[in-house]
PDB file of C-alpha atoms in Angstrom:
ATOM      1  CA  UNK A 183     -12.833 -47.210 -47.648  1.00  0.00           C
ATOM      2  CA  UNK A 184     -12.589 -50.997 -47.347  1.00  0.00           C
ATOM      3  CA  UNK A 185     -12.365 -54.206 -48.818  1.00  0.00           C
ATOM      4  CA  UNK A 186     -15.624 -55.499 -49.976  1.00  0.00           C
ATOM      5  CA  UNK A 187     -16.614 -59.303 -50.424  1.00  0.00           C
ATOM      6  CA  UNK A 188     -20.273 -59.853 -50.034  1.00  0.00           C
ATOM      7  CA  UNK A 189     -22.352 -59.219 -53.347  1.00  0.00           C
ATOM      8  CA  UNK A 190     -24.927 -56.932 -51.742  1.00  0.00           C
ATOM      9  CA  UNK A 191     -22.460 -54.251 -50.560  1.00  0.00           C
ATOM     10  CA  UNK A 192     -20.887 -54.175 -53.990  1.00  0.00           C
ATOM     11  CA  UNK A 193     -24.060 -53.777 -55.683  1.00  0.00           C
ATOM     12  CA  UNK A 194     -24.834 -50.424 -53.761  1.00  0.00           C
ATOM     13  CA  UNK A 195     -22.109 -48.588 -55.431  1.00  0.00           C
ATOM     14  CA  UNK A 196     -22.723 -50.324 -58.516  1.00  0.00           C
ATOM     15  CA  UNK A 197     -26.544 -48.714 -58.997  1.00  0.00           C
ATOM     16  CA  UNK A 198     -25.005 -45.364 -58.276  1.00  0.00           C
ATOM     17  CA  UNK A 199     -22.258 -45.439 -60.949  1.00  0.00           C
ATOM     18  CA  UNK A 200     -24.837 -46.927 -63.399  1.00  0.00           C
ATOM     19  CA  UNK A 201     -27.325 -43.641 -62.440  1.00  0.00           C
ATOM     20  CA  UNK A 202     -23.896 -41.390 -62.960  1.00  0.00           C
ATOM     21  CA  UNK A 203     -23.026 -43.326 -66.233  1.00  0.00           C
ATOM     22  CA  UNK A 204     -26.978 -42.399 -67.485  1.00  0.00           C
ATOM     23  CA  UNK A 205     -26.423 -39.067 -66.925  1.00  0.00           C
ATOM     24  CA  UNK A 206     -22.678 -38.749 -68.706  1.00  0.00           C
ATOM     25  CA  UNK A 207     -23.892 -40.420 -71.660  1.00  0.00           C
ATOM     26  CA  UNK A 208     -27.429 -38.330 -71.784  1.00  0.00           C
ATOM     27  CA  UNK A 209     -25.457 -35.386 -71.771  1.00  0.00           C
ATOM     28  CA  UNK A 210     -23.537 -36.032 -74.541  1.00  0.00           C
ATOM     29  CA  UNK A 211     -25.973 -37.603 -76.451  1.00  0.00           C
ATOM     30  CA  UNK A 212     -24.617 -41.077 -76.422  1.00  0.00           C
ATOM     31  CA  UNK A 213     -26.359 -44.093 -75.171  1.00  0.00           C
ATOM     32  CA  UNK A 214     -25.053 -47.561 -74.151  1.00  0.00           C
ATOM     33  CA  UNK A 215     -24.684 -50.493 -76.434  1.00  0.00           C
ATOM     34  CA  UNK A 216     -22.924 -52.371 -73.956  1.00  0.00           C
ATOM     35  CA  UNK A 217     -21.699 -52.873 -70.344  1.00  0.00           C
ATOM     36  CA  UNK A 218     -18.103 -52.653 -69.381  1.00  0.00           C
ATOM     37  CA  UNK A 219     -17.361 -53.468 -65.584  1.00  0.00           C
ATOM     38  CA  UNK A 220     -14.276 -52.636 -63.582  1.00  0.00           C
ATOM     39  CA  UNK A 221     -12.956 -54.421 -60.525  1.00  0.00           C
ATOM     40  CA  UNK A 222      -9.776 -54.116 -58.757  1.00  0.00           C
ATOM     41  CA  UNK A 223      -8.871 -56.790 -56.065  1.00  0.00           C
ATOM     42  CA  UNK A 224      -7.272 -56.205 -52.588  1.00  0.00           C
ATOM     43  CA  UNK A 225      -4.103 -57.775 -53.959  1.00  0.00           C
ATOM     44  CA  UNK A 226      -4.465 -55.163 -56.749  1.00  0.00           C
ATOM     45  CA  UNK A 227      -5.296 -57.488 -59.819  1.00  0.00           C
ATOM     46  CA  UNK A 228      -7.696 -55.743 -62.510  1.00  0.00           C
ATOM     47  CA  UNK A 229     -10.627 -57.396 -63.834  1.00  0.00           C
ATOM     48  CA  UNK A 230     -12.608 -55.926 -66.732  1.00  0.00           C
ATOM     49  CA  UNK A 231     -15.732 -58.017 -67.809  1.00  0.00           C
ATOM     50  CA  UNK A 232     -17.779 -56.769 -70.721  1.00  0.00           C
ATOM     51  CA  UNK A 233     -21.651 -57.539 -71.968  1.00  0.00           C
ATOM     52  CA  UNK A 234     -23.405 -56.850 -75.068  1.00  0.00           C
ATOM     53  CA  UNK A 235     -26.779 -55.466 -74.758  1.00  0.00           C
ATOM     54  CA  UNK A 236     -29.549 -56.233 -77.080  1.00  0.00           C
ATOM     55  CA  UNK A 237     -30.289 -52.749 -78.247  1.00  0.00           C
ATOM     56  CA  UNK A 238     -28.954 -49.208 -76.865  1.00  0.00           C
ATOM     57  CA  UNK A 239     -29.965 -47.889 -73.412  1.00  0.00           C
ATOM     58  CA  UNK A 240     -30.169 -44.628 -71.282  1.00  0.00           C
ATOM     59  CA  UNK A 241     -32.000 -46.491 -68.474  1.00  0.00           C
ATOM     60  CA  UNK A 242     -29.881 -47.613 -65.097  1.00  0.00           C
ATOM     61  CA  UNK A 243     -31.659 -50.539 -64.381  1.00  0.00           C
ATOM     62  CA  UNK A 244     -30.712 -51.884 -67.702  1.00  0.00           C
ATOM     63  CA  UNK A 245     -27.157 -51.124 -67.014  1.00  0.00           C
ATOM     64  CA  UNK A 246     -27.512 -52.469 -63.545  1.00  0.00           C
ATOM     65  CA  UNK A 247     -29.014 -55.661 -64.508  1.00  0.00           C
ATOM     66  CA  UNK A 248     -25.958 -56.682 -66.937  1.00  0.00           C
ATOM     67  CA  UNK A 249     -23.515 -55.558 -65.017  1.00  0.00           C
ATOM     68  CA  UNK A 250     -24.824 -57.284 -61.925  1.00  0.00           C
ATOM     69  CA  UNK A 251     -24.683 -60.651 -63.915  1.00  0.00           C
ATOM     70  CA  UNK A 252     -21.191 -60.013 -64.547  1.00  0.00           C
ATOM     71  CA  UNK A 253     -20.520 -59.090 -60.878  1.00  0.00           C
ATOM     72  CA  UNK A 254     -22.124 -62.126 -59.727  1.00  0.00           C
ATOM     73  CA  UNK A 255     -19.670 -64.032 -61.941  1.00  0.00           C
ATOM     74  CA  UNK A 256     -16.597 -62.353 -60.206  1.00  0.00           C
ATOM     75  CA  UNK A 257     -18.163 -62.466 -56.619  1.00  0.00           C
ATOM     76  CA  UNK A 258     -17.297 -65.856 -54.734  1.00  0.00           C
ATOM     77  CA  UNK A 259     -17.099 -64.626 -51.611  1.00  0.00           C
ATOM     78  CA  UNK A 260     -13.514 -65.514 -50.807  1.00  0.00           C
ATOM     79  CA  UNK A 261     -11.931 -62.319 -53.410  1.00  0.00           C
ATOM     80  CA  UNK A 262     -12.396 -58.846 -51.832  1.00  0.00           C
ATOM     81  CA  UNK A 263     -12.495 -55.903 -54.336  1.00  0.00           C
ATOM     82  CA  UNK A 264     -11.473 -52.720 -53.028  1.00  0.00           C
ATOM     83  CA  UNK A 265     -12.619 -50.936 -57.042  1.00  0.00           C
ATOM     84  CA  UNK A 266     -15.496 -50.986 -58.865  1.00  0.00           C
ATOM     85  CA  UNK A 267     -16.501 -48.985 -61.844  1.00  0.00           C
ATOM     86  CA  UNK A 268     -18.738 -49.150 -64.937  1.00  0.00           C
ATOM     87  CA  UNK A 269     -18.345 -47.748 -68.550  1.00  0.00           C
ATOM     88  CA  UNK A 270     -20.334 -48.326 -71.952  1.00  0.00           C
ATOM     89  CA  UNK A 271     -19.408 -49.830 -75.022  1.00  0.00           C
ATOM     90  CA  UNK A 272     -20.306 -49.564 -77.660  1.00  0.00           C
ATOM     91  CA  UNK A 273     -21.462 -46.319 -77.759  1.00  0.00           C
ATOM     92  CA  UNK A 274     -24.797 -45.333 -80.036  1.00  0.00           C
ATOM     93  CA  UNK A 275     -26.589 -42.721 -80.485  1.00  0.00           C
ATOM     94  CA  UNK A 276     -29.197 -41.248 -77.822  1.00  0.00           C
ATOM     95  CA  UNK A 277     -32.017 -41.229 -80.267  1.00  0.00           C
ATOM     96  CA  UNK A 278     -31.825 -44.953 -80.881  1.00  0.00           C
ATOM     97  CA  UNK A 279     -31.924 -45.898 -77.015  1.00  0.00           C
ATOM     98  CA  UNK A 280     -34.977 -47.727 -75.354  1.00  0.00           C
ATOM     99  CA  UNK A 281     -37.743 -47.526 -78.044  1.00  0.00           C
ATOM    100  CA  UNK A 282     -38.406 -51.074 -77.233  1.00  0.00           C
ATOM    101  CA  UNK A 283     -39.376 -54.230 -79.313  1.00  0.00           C
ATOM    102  CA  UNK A 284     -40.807 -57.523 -78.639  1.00  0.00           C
ATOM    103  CA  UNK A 285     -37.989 -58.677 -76.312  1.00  0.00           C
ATOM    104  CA  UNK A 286     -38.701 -55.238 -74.253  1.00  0.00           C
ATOM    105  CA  UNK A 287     -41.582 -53.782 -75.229  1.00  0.00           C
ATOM    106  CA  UNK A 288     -42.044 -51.827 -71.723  1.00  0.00           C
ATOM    107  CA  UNK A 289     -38.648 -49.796 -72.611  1.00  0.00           C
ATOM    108  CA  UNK A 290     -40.373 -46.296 -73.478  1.00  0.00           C
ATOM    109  CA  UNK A 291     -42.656 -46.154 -70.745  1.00  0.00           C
ATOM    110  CA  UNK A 292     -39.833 -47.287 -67.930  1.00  0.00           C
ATOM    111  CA  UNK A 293     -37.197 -44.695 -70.209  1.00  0.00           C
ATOM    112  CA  UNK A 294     -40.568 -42.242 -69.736  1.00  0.00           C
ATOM    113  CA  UNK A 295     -40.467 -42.585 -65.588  1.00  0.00           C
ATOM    114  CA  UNK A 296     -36.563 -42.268 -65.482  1.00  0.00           C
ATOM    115  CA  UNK A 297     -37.003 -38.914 -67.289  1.00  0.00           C
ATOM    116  CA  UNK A 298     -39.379 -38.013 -64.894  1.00  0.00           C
ATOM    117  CA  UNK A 299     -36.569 -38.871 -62.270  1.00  0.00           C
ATOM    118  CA  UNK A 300     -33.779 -36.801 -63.973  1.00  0.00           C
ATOM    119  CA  UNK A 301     -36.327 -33.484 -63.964  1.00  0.00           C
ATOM    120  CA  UNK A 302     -36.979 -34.285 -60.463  1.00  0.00           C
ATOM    121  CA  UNK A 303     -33.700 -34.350 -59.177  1.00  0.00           C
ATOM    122  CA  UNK A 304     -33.093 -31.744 -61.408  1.00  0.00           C
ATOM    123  CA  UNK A 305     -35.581 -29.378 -59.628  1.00  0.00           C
ATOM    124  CA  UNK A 306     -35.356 -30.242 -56.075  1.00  0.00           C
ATOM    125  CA  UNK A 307     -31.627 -31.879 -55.620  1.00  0.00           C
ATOM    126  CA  UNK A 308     -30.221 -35.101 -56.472  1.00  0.00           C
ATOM    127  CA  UNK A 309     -31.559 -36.917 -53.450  1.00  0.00           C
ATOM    128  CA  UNK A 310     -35.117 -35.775 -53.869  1.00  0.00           C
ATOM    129  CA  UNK A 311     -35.775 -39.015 -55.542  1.00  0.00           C
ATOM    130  CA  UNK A 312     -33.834 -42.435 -54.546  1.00  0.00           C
ATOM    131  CA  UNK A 313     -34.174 -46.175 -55.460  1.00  0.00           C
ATOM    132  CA  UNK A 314     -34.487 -48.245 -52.052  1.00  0.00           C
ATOM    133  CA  UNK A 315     -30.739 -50.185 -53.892  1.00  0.00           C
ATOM    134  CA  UNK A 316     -29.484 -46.581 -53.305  1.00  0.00           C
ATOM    135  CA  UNK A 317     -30.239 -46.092 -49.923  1.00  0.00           C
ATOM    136  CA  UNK A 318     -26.993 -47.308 -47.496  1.00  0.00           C
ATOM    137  CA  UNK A 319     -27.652 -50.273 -45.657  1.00  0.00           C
ATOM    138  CA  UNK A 320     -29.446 -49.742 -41.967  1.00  0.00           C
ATOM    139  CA  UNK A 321     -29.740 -52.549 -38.868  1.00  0.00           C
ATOM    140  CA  UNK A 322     -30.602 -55.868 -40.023  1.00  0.00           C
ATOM    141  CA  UNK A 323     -34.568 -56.119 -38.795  1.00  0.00           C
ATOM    142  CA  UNK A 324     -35.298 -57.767 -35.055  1.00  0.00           C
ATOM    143  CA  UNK A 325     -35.662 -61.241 -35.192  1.00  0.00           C
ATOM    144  CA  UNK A 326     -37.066 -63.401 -33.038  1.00  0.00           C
ATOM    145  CA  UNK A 327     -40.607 -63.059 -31.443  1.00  0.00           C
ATOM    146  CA  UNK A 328     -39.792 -59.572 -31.126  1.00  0.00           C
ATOM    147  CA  UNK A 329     -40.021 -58.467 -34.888  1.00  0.00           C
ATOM    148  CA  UNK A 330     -43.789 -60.729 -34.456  1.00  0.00           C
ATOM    149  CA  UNK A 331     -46.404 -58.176 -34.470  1.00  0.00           C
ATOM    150  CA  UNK A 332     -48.682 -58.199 -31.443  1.00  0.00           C
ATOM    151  CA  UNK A 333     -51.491 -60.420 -31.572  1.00  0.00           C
ATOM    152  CA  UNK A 334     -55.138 -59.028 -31.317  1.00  0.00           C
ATOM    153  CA  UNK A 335     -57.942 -60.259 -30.328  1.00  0.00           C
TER     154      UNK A 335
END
Protein backbone atom coordinates (compact mmCIF):
# COMPACT_ATOMS: atom_id res chain seq x y z
CA UNK A 1 0.00 0.00 0.00
CA UNK A 2 3.12 2.17 0.15
CA UNK A 3 6.33 3.06 -1.06
CA UNK A 4 9.01 0.85 0.17
CA UNK A 5 12.84 1.77 0.53
CA UNK A 6 14.51 -0.22 3.19
CA UNK A 7 15.79 -3.77 1.97
CA UNK A 8 14.20 -5.73 4.81
CA UNK A 9 10.58 -4.71 4.08
CA UNK A 10 11.06 -5.58 0.44
CA UNK A 11 12.40 -8.86 1.17
CA UNK A 12 9.13 -9.94 3.08
CA UNK A 13 7.08 -9.92 0.01
CA UNK A 14 9.82 -11.20 -1.93
CA UNK A 15 9.95 -14.83 0.13
CA UNK A 16 6.23 -15.02 -0.37
CA UNK A 17 6.17 -14.60 -4.18
CA UNK A 18 9.20 -16.98 -4.38
CA UNK A 19 6.92 -19.73 -2.11
CA UNK A 20 3.88 -18.79 -4.75
CA UNK A 21 6.32 -19.08 -7.78
CA UNK A 22 7.34 -22.89 -6.23
CA UNK A 23 4.05 -23.82 -6.22
CA UNK A 24 3.00 -22.43 -9.99
CA UNK A 25 5.86 -24.08 -11.45
CA UNK A 26 5.35 -27.55 -9.31
CA UNK A 27 2.06 -27.64 -10.62
CA UNK A 28 2.83 -27.56 -13.97
CA UNK A 29 5.70 -29.51 -13.84
CA UNK A 30 8.24 -26.89 -14.62
CA UNK A 31 11.10 -25.91 -12.48
CA UNK A 32 13.33 -22.78 -12.47
CA UNK A 33 16.50 -22.37 -14.40
CA UNK A 34 16.70 -18.89 -13.59
CA UNK A 35 15.52 -15.82 -11.60
CA UNK A 36 13.72 -12.96 -13.17
CA UNK A 37 12.93 -9.96 -10.72
CA UNK A 38 10.44 -7.17 -11.18
CA UNK A 39 10.53 -3.72 -9.65
CA UNK A 40 8.54 -0.73 -10.34
CA UNK A 41 9.68 2.67 -8.81
CA UNK A 42 7.46 5.39 -7.18
CA UNK A 43 8.13 7.54 -10.23
CA UNK A 44 6.88 4.48 -12.19
CA UNK A 45 10.21 3.35 -13.97
CA UNK A 46 10.43 -0.62 -14.52
CA UNK A 47 13.36 -2.53 -13.63
CA UNK A 48 13.73 -6.19 -14.61
CA UNK A 49 17.04 -7.88 -13.39
CA UNK A 50 17.63 -11.49 -14.33
CA UNK A 51 20.11 -14.42 -12.78
CA UNK A 52 21.15 -17.66 -14.05
CA UNK A 53 21.06 -20.44 -11.67
CA UNK A 54 23.48 -23.23 -11.66
CA UNK A 55 21.08 -26.07 -12.15
CA UNK A 56 17.06 -26.12 -12.02
CA UNK A 57 15.15 -25.53 -8.75
CA UNK A 58 11.68 -26.07 -7.05
CA UNK A 59 13.06 -24.85 -3.68
CA UNK A 60 12.18 -21.00 -2.43
CA UNK A 61 15.14 -20.39 -0.68
CA UNK A 62 17.05 -20.93 -3.81
CA UNK A 63 14.88 -18.52 -5.58
CA UNK A 64 15.06 -16.18 -2.67
CA UNK A 65 18.71 -16.18 -2.38
CA UNK A 66 19.28 -14.97 -6.18
CA UNK A 67 16.80 -12.80 -6.30
CA UNK A 68 17.77 -11.13 -3.05
CA UNK A 69 21.31 -10.50 -4.60
CA UNK A 70 19.70 -8.80 -7.34
CA UNK A 71 17.46 -6.76 -4.98
CA UNK A 72 20.32 -5.74 -3.01
CA UNK A 73 21.82 -4.38 -6.24
CA UNK A 74 18.67 -2.15 -6.92
CA UNK A 75 18.17 -1.17 -3.16
CA UNK A 76 20.21 2.10 -2.20
CA UNK A 77 18.05 3.37 0.04
CA UNK A 78 17.27 6.67 -1.63
CA UNK A 79 14.75 4.75 -4.70
CA UNK A 80 11.37 3.63 -3.26
CA UNK A 81 9.65 0.74 -5.17
CA UNK A 82 6.07 0.61 -4.89
CA UNK A 83 6.23 -3.25 -7.27
CA UNK A 84 7.90 -6.18 -6.82
CA UNK A 85 7.49 -9.48 -8.50
CA UNK A 86 9.44 -12.63 -9.43
CA UNK A 87 9.25 -15.05 -12.48
CA UNK A 88 11.58 -17.99 -13.80
CA UNK A 89 13.55 -18.34 -16.72
CA UNK A 90 14.50 -20.54 -18.17
CA UNK A 91 12.11 -22.95 -17.56
CA UNK A 92 13.20 -26.94 -17.19
CA UNK A 93 11.71 -29.67 -16.44
CA UNK A 94 10.50 -30.68 -12.75
CA UNK A 95 12.29 -33.95 -12.81
CA UNK A 96 15.68 -32.35 -13.34
CA UNK A 97 15.28 -29.82 -10.29
CA UNK A 98 17.45 -30.08 -7.02
CA UNK A 99 19.14 -33.53 -7.31
CA UNK A 100 22.22 -31.81 -6.20
CA UNK A 101 26.00 -32.09 -7.11
CA UNK A 102 29.18 -31.09 -5.61
CA UNK A 103 28.42 -27.33 -5.61
CA UNK A 104 25.00 -28.34 -3.64
CA UNK A 105 25.08 -31.54 -2.57
CA UNK A 106 22.40 -30.86 0.38
CA UNK A 107 19.69 -30.04 -2.52
CA UNK A 108 17.54 -33.38 -2.15
CA UNK A 109 17.35 -33.48 1.41
CA UNK A 110 16.41 -29.46 1.78
CA UNK A 111 13.93 -30.20 -1.71
CA UNK A 112 12.85 -33.41 0.77
CA UNK A 113 11.76 -30.88 3.89
CA UNK A 114 10.04 -28.33 1.46
CA UNK A 115 7.86 -31.26 0.29
CA UNK A 116 7.15 -31.97 3.63
CA UNK A 117 6.03 -28.20 3.86
CA UNK A 118 3.77 -28.26 0.72
CA UNK A 119 1.79 -31.59 2.30
CA UNK A 120 1.59 -29.71 5.42
CA UNK A 121 0.04 -26.74 4.30
CA UNK A 122 -1.73 -28.83 2.15
CA UNK A 123 -3.48 -30.68 5.06
CA UNK A 124 -3.96 -28.14 7.66
CA UNK A 125 -4.02 -24.57 5.65
CA UNK A 126 -1.44 -22.53 4.16
CA UNK A 127 -0.35 -20.88 7.37
CA UNK A 128 0.07 -24.07 9.31
CA UNK A 129 3.69 -23.87 8.51
CA UNK A 130 5.65 -20.35 8.09
CA UNK A 131 9.34 -19.27 7.69
CA UNK A 132 10.16 -16.59 10.54
CA UNK A 133 11.10 -14.13 6.76
CA UNK A 134 7.30 -14.70 6.34
CA UNK A 135 6.05 -13.58 9.40
CA UNK A 136 5.15 -9.45 9.21
CA UNK A 137 7.38 -7.44 11.10
CA UNK A 138 6.37 -6.86 15.07
CA UNK A 139 7.92 -3.98 17.69
CA UNK A 140 11.51 -3.60 17.42
CA UNK A 141 12.76 -5.48 20.91
CA UNK A 142 13.25 -3.10 24.28
CA UNK A 143 16.47 -1.74 24.47
CA UNK A 144 18.16 -0.44 27.07
CA UNK A 145 18.63 -2.12 30.56
CA UNK A 146 15.18 -3.09 30.21
CA UNK A 147 15.52 -5.86 27.45
CA UNK A 148 18.72 -7.07 30.24
CA UNK A 149 17.43 -10.09 31.86
CA UNK A 150 17.29 -9.94 35.64
CA UNK A 151 20.29 -10.84 37.39
CA UNK A 152 20.31 -13.84 39.90
CA UNK A 153 22.08 -14.59 42.48
Amino acid sequence: NSDLSDPAALERPLWRLCEKLVRRLREKGLAAGGVVLKLKTADFRNRTRHARLPSPTLLPDTLFAAARTLLAREVDGRTAFRLIGIGAQPLADAADADRGDLADPAAPRRAAGWAAVEALRKRFGEDAVARGRALPAGPAPPKGPAASPPKTR
